[in-house]
Coordinates of C-alpha atoms in Angstrom, one line a residue:
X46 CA 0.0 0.0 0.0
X47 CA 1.7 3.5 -0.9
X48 CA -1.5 5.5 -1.0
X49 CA -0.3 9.4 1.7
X50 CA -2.1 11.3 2.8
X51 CA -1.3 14.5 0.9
X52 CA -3.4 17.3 3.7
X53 CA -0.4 18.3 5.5
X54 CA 1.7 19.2 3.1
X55 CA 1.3 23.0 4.0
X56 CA 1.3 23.1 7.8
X57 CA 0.4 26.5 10.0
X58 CA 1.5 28.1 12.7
X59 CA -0.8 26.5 15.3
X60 CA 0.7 23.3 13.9
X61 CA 3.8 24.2 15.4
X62 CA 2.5 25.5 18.5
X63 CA 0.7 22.8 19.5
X64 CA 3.3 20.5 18.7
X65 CA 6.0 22.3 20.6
X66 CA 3.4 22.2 23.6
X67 CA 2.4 18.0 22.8
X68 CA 6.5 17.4 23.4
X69 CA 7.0 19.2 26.5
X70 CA 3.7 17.7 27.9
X71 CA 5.4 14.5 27.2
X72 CA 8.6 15.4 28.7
X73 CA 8.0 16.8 31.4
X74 CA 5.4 14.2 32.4
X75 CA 7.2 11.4 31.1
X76 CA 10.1 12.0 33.3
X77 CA 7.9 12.4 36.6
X78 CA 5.8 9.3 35.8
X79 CA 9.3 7.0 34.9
X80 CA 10.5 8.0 38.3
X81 CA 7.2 7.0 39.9
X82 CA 7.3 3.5 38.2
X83 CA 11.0 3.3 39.3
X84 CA 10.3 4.2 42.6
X85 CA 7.1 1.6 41.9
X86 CA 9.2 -1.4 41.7
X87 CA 8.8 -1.4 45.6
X88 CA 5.1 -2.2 44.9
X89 CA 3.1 -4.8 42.6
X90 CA 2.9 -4.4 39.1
X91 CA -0.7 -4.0 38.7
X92 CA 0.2 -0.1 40.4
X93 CA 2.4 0.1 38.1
X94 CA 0.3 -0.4 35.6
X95 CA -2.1 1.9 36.6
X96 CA 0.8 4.5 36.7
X97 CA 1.4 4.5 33.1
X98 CA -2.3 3.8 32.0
X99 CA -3.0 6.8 33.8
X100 CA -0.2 8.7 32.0
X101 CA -1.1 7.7 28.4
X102 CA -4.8 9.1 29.4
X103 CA -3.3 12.4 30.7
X104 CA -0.6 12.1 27.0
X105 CA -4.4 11.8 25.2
X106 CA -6.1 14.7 26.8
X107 CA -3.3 17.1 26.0
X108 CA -2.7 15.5 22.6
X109 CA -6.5 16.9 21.9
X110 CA -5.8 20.2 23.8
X111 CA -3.1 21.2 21.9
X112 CA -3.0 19.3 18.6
X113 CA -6.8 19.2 18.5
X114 CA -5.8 15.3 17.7
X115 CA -8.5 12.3 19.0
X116 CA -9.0 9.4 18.3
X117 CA -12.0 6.5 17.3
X118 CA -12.4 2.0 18.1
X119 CA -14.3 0.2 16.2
X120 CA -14.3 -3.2 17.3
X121 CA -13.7 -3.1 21.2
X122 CA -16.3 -5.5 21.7
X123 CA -13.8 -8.1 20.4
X124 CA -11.5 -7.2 23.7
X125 CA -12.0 -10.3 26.7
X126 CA -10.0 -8.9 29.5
X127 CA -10.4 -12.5 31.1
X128 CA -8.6 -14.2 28.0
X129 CA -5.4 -13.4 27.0
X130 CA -4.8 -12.5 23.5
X131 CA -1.5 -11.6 21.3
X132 CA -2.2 -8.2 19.2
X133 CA -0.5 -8.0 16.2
X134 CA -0.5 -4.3 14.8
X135 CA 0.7 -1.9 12.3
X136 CA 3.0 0.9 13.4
X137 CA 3.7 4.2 12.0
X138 CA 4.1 6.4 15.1
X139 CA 4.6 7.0 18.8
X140 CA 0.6 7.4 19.1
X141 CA -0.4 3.7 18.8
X142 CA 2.5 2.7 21.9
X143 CA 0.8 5.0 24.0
X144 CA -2.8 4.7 23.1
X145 CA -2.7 1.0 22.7
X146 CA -1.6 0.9 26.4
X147 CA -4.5 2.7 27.7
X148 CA -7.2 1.2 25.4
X149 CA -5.6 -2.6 26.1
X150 CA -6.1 -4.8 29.1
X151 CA -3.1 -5.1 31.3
X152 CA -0.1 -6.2 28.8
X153 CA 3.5 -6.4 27.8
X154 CA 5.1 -4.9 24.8
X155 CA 8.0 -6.2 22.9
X156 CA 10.7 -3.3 22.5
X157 CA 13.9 -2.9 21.2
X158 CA 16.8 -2.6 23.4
X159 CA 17.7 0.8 22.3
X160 CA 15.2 2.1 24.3
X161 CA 16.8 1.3 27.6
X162 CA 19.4 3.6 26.7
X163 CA 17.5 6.8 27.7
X164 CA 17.5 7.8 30.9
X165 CA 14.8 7.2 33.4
X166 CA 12.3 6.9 30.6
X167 CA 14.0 3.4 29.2
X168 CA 14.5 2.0 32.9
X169 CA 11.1 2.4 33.5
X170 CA 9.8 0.4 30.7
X171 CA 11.7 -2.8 32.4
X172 CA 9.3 -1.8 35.4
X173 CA 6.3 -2.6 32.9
X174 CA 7.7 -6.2 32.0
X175 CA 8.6 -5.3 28.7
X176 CA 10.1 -7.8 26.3
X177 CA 13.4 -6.5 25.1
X178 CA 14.5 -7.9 21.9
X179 CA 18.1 -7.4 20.4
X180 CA 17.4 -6.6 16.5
X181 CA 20.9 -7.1 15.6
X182 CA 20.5 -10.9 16.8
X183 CA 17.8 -12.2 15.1
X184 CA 17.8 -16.2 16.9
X185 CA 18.1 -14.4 20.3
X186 CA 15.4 -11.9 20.2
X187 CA 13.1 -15.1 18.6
X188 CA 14.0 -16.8 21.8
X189 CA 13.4 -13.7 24.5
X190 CA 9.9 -13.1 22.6
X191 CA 8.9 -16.9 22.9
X192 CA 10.7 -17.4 26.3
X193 CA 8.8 -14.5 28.0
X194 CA 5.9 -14.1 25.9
X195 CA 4.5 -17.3 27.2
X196 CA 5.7 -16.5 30.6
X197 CA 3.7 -13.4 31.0
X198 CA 0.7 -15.1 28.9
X199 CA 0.5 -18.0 31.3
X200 CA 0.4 -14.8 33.8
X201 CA -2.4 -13.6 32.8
X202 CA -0.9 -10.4 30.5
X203 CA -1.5 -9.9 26.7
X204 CA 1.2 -9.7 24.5
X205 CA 1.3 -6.1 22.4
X206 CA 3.8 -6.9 19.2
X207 CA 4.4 -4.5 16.2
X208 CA 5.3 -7.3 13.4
X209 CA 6.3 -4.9 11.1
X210 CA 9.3 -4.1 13.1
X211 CA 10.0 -1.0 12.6
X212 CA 7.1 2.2 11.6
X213 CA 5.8 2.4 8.3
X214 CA 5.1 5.3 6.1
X215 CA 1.0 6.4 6.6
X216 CA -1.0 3.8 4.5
X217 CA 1.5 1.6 4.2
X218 CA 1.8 -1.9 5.5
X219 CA 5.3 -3.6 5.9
X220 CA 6.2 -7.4 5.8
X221 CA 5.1 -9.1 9.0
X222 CA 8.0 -10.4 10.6
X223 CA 7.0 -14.1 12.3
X224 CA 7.9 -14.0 15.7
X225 CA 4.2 -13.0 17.0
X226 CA 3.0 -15.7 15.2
X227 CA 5.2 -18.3 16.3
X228 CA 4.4 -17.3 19.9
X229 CA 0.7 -17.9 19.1
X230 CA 1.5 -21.2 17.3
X231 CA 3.8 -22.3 20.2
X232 CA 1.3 -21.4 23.2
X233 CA -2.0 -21.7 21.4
X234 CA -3.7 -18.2 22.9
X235 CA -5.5 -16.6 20.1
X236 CA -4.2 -13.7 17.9
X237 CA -6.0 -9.9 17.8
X238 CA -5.1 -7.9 14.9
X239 CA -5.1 -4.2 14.9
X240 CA -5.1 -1.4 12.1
X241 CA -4.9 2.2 12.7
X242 CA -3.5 5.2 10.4
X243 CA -1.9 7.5 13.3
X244 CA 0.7 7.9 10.3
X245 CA -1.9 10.6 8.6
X246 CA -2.0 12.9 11.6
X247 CA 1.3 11.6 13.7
X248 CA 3.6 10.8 11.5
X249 CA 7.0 8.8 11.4
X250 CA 10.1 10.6 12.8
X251 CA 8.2 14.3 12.9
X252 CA 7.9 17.0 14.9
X253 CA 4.6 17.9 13.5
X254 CA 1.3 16.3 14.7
X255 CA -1.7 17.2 12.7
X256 CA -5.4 18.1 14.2
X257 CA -8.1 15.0 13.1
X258 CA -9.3 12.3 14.2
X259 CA -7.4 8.7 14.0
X260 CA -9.2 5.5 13.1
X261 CA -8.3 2.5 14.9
X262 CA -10.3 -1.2 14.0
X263 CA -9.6 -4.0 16.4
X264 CA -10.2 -6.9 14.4
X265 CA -12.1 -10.7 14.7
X266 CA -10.2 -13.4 17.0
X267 CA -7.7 -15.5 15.1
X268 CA -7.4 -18.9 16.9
X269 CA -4.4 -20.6 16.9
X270 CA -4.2 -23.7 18.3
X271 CA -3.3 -26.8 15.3
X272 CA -2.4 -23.9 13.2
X273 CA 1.0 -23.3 11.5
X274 CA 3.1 -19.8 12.4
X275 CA 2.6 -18.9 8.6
X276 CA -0.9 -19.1 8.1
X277 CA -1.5 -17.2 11.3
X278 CA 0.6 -14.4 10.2
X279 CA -0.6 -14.3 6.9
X280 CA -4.5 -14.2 7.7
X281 CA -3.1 -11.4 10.4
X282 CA -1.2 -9.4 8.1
X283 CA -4.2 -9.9 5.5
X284 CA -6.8 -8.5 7.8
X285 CA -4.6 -5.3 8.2
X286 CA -4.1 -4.9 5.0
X287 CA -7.3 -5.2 4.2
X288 CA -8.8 -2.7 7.1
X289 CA -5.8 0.2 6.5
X290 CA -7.5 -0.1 2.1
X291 CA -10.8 0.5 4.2
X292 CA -9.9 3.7 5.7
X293 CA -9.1 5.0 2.9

């Protein structure tokens, strides 16, 4: 897919303003909720949890305030917080790791180890039993994801993976790398897919954000068990596909 969105090609002033204002909201409160969920490791993780679900709600309100940016489900009804699931969904900004964590039940995200680099923000992800993968080594990050995806499963957590590996351009869908898949094939809990176009309003490595309203489709469940790694990621990666040629 390599239909853009060609509306913010000629942005305004308020587009900067409330972008400039979006990125110290999220720096300044990033930094005194990663020291909360630091400090937090001396508690359970379900506070934990409710730290940072209660910091992407307060990321959404000023995201609105200042960008004049929301956002619409379709398809919530799908979500069983009393079964586990494994999402599978398309990325193309920093919107979708923020609003998937307040809109999902109680899960862990796969990340790349990068991110631990930063300061206080990285350290605090550990605190939300993230599952840090090495991109560089391929065979190990296969064997973290499977390792403590069915750990924190078997806990009771979902399992938030972007397959596409890194973020797509807006309306674009990248290859689907296999590892979600083979964690659904190896434990047998069902696979959610996801498809949203944050890309058209947030998009990929910019400063800019873009007032509008973003479209995310939580699809149908996608059993698993008997099934074969491929087909699960294909009918995943099909039903994204599919739902991003819908938006347009």
């Amino acid at each position: 897919m390599t239909q853009q969105n060609t509306s913010h090609q000629d942005p305004r002033p308020k587009n900067y303003i409330g972008s400039a204002l979006l990125f110290l909201g999220i720096f300044s409160t990033a930094t005194v909720v990663g020291i909360l969920l630091i400090l937090g490791m001396l508690t359970t993780f379900k506070i934990r949890w409710k730290i940072g679900h209660a910091w992407c709600a307060i990321i959404g309100w000023i995201t609105k305030v200042t960008c004049g940016l929301t956002y619409e489900v379709e398809g919530l009804e799908t979500i069983d917080p009393q079964r586990p699931a494994i999402i599978l969904s398309n990325h193309q900004s920093a919107w979708e790791t923020l609003a998937l964590r307040y809109i999902l039940p109680p899960h862990s995200v796969v990340i790349k180890r990068e991110l631990l680099y930063l300061p206080i923000w990285g350290w605090s992800l550990l605190t939300l039993k993230s599952i840090v993968i090495n991109r560089k080594n391929q065979r190990a990050s296969l064997r973290s994801l499977l390792e403590q995806g069915t750990k924190y499963l078997n806990e009771g957590l979902w399992v938030l993976i972007f397959p596409e590996g890194t973020r797509a351009g807006a309306r674009e869908v990248l290859k689907f790398n296999i590892g979600g898949a083979m964690l659904a094939h190896k434990t047998g809990y069902p696979v959610i897919p996801v498809a949203h176009n944050a890309g058209d309003f947030w998009p990929r490595y910019s400063f800019l954000k873009y007032p509008g309203v973003i479209k995310l489709k939580i699809g149908p469940v996608i059993e698993t068990k008997g099934r074969k790694a491929a087909d699960i990621n294909a009918e995943a990666e099909a039903w994204i596909t599919q739902a991003m040629k819908e938006m347009d």
